[in-house]
Every structure is written in C-alpha cells, then in structure tokens.
Coordinates of N, CA and C in Angstrom, one line a residue:
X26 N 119.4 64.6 159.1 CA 119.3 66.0 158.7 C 118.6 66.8 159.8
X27 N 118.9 68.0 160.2 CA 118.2 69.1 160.8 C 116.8 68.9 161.0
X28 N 116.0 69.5 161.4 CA 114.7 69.8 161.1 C 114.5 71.0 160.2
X29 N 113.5 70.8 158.8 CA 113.6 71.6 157.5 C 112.9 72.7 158.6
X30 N 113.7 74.0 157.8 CA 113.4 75.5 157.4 C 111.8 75.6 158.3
X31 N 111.0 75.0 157.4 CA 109.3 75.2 157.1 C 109.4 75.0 158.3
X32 N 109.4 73.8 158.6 CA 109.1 73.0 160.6 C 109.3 74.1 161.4
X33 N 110.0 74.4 161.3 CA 111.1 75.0 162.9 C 110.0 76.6 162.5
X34 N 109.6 77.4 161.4 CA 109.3 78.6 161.5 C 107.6 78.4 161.6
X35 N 107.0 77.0 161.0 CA 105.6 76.7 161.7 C 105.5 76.3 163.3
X36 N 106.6 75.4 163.4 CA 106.5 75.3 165.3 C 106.1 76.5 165.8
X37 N 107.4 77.8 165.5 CA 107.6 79.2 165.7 C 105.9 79.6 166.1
X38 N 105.0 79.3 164.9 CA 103.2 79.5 165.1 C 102.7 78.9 166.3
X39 N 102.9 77.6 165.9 CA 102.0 77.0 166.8 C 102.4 76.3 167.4
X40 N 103.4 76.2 168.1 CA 104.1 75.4 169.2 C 104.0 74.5 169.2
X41 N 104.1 73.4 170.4 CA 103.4 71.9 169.6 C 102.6 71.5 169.4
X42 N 101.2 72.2 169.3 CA 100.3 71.7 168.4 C 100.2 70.7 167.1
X43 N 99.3 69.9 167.3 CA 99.9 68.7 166.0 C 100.2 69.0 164.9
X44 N 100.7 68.9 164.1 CA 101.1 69.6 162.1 C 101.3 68.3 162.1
X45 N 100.2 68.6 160.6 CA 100.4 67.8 159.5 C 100.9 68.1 158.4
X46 N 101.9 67.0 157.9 CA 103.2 66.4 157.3 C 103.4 65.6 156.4
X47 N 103.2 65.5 155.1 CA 103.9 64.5 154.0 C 105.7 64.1 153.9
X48 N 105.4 62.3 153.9 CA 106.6 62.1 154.0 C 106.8 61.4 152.3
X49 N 108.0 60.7 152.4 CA 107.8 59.7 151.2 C 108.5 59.0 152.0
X50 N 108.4 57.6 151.0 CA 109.2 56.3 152.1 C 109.9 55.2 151.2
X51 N 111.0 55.0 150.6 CA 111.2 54.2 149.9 C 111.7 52.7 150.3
X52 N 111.1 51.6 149.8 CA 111.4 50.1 149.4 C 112.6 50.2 148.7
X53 N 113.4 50.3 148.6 CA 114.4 50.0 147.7 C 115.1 48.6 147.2
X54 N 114.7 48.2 146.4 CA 115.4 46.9 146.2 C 116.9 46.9 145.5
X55 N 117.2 45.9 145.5 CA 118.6 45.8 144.6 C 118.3 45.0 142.9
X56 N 119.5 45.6 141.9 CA 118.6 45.4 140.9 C 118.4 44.0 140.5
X57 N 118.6 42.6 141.4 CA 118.3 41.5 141.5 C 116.6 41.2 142.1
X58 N 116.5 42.5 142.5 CA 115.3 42.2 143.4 C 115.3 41.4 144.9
X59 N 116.3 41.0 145.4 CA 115.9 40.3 146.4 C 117.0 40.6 147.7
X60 N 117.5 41.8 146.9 CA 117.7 42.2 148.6 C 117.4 44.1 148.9
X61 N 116.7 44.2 150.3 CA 116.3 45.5 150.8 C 117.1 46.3 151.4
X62 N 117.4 47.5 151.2 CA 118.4 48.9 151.6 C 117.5 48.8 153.0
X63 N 118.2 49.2 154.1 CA 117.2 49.7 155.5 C 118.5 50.0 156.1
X64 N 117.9 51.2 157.1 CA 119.1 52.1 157.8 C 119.0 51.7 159.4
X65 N 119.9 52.1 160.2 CA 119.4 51.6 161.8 C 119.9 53.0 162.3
X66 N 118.2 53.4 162.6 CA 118.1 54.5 163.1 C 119.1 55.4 163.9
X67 N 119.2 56.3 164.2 CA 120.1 57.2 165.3 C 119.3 56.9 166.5
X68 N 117.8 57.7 166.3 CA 116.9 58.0 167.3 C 116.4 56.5 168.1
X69 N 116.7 55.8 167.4 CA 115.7 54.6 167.8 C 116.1 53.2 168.0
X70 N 117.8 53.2 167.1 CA 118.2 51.9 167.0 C 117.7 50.8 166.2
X71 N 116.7 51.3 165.8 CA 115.5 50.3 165.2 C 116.4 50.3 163.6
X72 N 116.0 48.8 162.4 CA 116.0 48.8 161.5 C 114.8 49.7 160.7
X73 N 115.2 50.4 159.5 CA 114.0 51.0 159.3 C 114.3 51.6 157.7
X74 N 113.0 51.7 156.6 CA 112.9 52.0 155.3 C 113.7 53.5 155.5
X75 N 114.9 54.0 154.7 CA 114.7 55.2 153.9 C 113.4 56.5 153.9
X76 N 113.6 57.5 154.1 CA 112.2 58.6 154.4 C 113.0 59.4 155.0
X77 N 111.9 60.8 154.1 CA 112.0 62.1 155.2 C 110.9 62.8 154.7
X78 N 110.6 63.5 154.9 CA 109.6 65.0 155.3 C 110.1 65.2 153.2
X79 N 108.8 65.5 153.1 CA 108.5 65.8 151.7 C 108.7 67.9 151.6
X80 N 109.8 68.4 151.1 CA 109.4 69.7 151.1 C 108.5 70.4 150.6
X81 N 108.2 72.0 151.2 CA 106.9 72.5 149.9 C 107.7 72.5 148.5
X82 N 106.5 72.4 147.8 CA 106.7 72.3 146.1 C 107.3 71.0 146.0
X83 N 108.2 70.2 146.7 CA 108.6 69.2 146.3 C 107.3 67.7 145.5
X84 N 108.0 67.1 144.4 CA 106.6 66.0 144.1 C 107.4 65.0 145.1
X85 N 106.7 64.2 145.3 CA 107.0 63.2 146.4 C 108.1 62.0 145.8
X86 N 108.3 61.6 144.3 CA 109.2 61.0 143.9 C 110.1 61.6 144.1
X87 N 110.3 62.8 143.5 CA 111.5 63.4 144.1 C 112.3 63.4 145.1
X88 N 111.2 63.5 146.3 CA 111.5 63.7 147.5 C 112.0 62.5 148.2
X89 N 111.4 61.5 147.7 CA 111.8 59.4 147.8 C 113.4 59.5 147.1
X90 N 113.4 59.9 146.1 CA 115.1 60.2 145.6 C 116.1 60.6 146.2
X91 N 115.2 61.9 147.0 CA 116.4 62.5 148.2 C 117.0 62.4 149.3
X92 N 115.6 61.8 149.8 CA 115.8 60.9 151.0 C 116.5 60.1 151.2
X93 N 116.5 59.1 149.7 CA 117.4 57.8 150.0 C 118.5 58.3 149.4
X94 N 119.0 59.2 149.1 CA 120.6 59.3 148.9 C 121.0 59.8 150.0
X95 N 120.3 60.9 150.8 CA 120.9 61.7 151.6 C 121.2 60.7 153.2
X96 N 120.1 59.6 153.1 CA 120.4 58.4 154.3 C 121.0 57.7 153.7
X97 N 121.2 57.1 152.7 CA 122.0 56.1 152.3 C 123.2 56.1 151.3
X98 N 123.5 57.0 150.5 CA 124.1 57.0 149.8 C 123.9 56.3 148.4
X99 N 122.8 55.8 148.3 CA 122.4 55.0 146.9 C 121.2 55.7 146.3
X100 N 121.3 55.7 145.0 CA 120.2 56.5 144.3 C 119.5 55.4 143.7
X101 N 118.0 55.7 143.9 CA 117.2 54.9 143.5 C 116.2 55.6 142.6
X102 N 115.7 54.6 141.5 CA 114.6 55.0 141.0 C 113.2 54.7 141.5
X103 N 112.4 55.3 141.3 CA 111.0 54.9 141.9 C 110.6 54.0 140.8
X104 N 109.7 52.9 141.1 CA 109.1 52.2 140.4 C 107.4 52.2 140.2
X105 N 107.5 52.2 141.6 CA 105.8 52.2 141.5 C 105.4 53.2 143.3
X106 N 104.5 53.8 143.0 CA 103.6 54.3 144.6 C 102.7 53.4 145.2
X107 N 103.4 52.4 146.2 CA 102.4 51.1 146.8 C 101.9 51.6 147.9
X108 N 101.8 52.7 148.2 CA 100.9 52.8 149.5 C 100.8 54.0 150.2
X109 N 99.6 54.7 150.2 CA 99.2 55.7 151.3 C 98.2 55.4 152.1
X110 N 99.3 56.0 153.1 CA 98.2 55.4 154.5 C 98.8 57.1 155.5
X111 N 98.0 57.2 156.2 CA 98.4 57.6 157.8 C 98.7 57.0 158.7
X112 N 100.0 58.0 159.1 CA 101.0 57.4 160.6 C 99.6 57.5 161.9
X113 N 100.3 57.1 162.6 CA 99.8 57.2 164.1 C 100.3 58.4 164.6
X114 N 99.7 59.4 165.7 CA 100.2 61.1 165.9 C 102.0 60.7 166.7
X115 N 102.8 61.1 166.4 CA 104.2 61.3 166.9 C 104.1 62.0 168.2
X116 N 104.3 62.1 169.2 CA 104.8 62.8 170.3 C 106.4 63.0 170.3
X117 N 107.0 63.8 170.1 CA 108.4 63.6 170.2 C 108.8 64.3 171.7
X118 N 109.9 64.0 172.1 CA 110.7 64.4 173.4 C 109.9 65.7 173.7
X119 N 110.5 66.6 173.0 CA 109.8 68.2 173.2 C 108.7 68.4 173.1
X120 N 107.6 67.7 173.2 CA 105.9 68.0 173.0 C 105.9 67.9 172.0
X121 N 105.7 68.0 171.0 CA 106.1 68.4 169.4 C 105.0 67.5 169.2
X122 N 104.2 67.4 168.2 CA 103.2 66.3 167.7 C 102.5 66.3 166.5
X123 N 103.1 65.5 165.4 CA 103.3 65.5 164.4 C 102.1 64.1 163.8
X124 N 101.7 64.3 162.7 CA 100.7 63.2 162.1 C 101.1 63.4 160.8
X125 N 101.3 62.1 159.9 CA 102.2 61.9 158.6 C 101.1 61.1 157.4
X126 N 101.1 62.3 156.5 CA 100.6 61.5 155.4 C 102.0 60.5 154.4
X127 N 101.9 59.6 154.9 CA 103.0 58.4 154.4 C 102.6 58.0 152.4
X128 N 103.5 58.2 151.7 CA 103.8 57.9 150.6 C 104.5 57.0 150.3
X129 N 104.6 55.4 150.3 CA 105.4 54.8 150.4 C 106.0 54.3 148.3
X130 N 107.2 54.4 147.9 CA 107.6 53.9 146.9 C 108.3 52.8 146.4
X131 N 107.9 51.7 145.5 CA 109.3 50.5 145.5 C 109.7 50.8 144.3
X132 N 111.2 51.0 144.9 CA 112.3 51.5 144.0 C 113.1 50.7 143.7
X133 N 113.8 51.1 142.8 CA 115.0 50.2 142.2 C 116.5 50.8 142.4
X134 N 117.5 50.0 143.1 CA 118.7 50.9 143.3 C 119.1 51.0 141.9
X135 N 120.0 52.5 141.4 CA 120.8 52.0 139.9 C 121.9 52.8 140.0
X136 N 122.3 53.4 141.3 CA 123.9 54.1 141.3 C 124.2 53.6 143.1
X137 N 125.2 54.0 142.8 CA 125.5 54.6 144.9 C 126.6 53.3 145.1
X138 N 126.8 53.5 146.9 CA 127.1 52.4 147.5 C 126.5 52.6 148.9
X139 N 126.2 51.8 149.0 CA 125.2 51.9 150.6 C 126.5 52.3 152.0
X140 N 126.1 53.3 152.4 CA 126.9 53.9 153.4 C 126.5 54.8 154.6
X141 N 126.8 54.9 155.5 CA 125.8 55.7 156.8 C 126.3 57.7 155.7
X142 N 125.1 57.8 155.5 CA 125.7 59.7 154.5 C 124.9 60.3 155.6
X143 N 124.4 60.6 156.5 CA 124.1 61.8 157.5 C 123.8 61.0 158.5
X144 N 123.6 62.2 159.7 CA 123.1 61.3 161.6 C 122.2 60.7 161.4
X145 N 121.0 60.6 160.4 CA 120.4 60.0 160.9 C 119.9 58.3 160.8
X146 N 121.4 58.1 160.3 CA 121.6 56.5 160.6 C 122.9 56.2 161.3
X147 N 122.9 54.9 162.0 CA 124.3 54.6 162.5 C 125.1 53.6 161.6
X148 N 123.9 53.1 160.6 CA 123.9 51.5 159.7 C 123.4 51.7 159.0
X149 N 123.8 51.2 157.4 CA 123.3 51.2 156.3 C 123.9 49.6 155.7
X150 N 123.0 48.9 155.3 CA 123.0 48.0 154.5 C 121.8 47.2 153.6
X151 N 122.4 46.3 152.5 CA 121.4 45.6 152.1 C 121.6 44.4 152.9
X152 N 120.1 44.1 153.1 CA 119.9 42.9 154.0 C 118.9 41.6 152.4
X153 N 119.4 40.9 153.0 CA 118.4 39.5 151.9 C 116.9 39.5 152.3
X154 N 115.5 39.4 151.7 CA 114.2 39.1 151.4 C 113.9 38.4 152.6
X155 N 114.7 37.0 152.7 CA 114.5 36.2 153.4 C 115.2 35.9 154.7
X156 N 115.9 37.0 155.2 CA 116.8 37.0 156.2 C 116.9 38.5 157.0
X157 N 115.6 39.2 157.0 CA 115.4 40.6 157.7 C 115.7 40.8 159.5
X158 N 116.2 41.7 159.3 CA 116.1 41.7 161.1 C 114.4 42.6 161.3
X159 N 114.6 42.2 162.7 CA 113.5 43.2 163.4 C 113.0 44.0 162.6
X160 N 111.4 44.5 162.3 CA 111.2 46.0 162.0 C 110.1 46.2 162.6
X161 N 109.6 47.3 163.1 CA 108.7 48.1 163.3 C 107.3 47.6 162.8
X162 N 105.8 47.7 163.1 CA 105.1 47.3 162.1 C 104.6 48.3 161.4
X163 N 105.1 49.5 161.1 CA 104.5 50.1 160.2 C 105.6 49.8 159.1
X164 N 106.7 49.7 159.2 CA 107.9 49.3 158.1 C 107.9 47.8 157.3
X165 N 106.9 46.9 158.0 CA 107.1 45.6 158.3 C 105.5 45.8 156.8
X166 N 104.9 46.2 157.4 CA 103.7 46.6 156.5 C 104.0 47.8 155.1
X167 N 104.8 48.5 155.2 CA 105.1 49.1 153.9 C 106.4 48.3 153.4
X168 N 107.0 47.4 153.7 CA 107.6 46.3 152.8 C 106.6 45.2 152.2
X169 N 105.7 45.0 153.1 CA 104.5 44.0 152.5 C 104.0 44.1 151.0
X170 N 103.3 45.4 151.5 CA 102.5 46.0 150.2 C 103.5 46.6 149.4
X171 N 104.8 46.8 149.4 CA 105.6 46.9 148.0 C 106.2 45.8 147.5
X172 N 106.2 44.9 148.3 CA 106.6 43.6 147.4 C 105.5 42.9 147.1
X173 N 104.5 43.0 147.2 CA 103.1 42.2 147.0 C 102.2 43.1 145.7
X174 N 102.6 44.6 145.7 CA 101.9 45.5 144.9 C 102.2 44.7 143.4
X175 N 100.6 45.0 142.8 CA 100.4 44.9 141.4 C 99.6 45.9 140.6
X176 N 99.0 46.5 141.3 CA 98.4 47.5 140.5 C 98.0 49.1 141.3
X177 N 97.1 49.3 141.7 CA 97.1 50.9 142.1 C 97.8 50.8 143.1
X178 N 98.2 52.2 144.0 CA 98.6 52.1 145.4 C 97.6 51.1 146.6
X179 N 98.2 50.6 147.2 CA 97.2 50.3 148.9 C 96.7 51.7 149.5
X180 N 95.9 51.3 149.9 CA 95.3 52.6 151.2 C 94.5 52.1 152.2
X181 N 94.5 52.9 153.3 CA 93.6 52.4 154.4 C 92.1 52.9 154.2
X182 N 91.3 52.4 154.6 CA 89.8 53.0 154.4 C 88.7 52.2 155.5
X183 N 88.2 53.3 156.2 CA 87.9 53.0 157.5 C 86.4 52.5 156.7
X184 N 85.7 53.0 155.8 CA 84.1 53.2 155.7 C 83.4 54.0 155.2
X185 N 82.7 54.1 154.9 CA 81.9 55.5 155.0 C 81.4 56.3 155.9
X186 N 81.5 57.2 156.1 CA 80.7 58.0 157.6 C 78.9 57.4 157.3
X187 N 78.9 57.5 158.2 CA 77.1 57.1 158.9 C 76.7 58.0 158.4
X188 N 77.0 59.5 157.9 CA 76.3 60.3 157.4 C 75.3 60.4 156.6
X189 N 75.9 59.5 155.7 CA 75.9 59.1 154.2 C 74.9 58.2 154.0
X190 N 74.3 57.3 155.1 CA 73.3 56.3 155.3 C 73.6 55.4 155.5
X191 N 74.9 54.8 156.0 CA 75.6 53.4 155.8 C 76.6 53.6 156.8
X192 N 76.0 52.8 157.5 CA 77.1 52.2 158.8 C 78.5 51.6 158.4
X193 N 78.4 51.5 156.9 CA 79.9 50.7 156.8 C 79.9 50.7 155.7
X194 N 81.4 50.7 155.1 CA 81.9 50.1 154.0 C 81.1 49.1 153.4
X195 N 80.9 47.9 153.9 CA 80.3 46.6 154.0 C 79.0 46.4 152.8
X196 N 78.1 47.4 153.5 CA 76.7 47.7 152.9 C 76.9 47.8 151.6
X197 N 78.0 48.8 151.1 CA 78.0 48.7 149.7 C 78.2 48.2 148.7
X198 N 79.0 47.0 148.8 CA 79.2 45.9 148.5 C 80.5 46.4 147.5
X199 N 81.4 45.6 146.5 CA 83.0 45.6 146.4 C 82.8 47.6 145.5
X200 N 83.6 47.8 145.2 CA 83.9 49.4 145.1 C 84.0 49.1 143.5
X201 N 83.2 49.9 142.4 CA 83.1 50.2 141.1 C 84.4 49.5 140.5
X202 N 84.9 48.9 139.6 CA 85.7 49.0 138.7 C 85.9 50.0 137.3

C-alpha cells in the first residue's frame, strides 16, 4: 500500500524527523493451528508476519484484520494480544525515521485464500510450525511469544528509572499479582 494520508501530510511538518507510529502485526495460524501465513517482502525479500501502520481512530484489531487481508488475501480473527514491544528507530532510503509501537495478535484464519493482494509482497503462503524459512528476529520473536502466549500480552521492560530509588527492576522483587 502507499504511504497513509496522515504520514505523507505529518512528513509535510516535520520532514524526517523521527514519528512515532502504531502498527499491528498478526500471527495467523491456520484453523489446525500448525501452520503460519507469512509474506516475502517487496522491500526486503525477507519472509515476514502480516502488518501495517494502525490508522487514526482505528482499534488495533481492526487494523490486524486489515492488514492481513489487504497483504494476504485471508481474513483472520484475532485471538489473543501477545505482545507489545518497541521496534528499533527505521531509517528508510529517504532519511525518513520512524519508531513503532508494535502490537502483535495470534489469529485464527476463517475465510480467504492466501494470495500476493498488493506490492507489498511478492509471496504469500502457509508454511508448517516445524519447517519455517529464515525470519528476521523481531518476527522470529513475535512468533515465539504468540505461540507460547497464555495469559496477558509480553512486553519489554527495561527497570525502573534510578529516579525512583532503585537501580533496577531486580530490587523489587517479582511484580504484584
């Protein structure tokens, strides 16, 4: 897809200055569970989860819904939110520099046929659990934590700032239940 509306008239602001960005990112399983939707990039060639740029007002399931139809051609349901984390800052070709609050979902396919539906895949297929090509490790890690997820989302968490009187996480010992 293009680059959304919003993007291209905030660039317009602030040139490439870094913007921050909500994606969503879907796991999609098949309804056997054991085999994963993943596209091979345009930009990159790489194997890689379903995602795009979360619109304003959009809720982020939603946006995991649209994503994966509009790259893949399969509609999926969300099942569960396994994971918010932050990306690493993007530099793209044109200066551009982008930092992504990632939403990652494991979904369930329950329509479609897996098919390249816009540029920005060359390949679309289901691959088996146990027979993955190459991925990336941020992809490699938001497959982890959706097939491993049992209860709240994952998230990253550096510590507590020193502000606070505690050099670390650590001090505190495990986090309230």
């Amino acid at each position: 897809m293009p680059t959304p509306e919003f993007i291209t008239e905030l660039r317009a602001l602030v040139g490439t200055r870094p913007l921050w960005l909500s994606c969503a990112v879907a796991v999609v399983l098949d309804p056997d569970g054991t085999r994963v939707l993943l596209g091979r990039r345009t930009d990159s060639g790489q194997w890689a989860l379903p995602g795009g740029i979360i619109d304003p007002g959009e809720q982020p399931a939603d946006a995991v819904v649209r994503e994966c139809f509009e790259e893949t051609g399969v509609v999926a349901r969300p099942e569960a939110l396994t994971s918010v984390t932050v990306s690493e800052t993007v530099v793209y070709a044109n200066g551009d520099r982008t930092q992504y609050l990632e939403l990652t979902f494991r979904c369930r396919a329950v329509a479609g046929e897996a098919r390249v539906n816009d540029e920005e895949s060359t390949e679309v297929r289901w691959f088996d659990l146990t027979d993955l090509p190459p991925l990336d490790a941020p992809n490699r890690r938001r497959l982890t934590l959706a097939l491993s997820h049992q209860g709240p989302a994952a998230y990253d968490f550096s510590g507590l700032p020193t502000v606070l009187g505690h050099a670390s996480n650590e001090t505190l010992g495990p986090p309230a239940r």
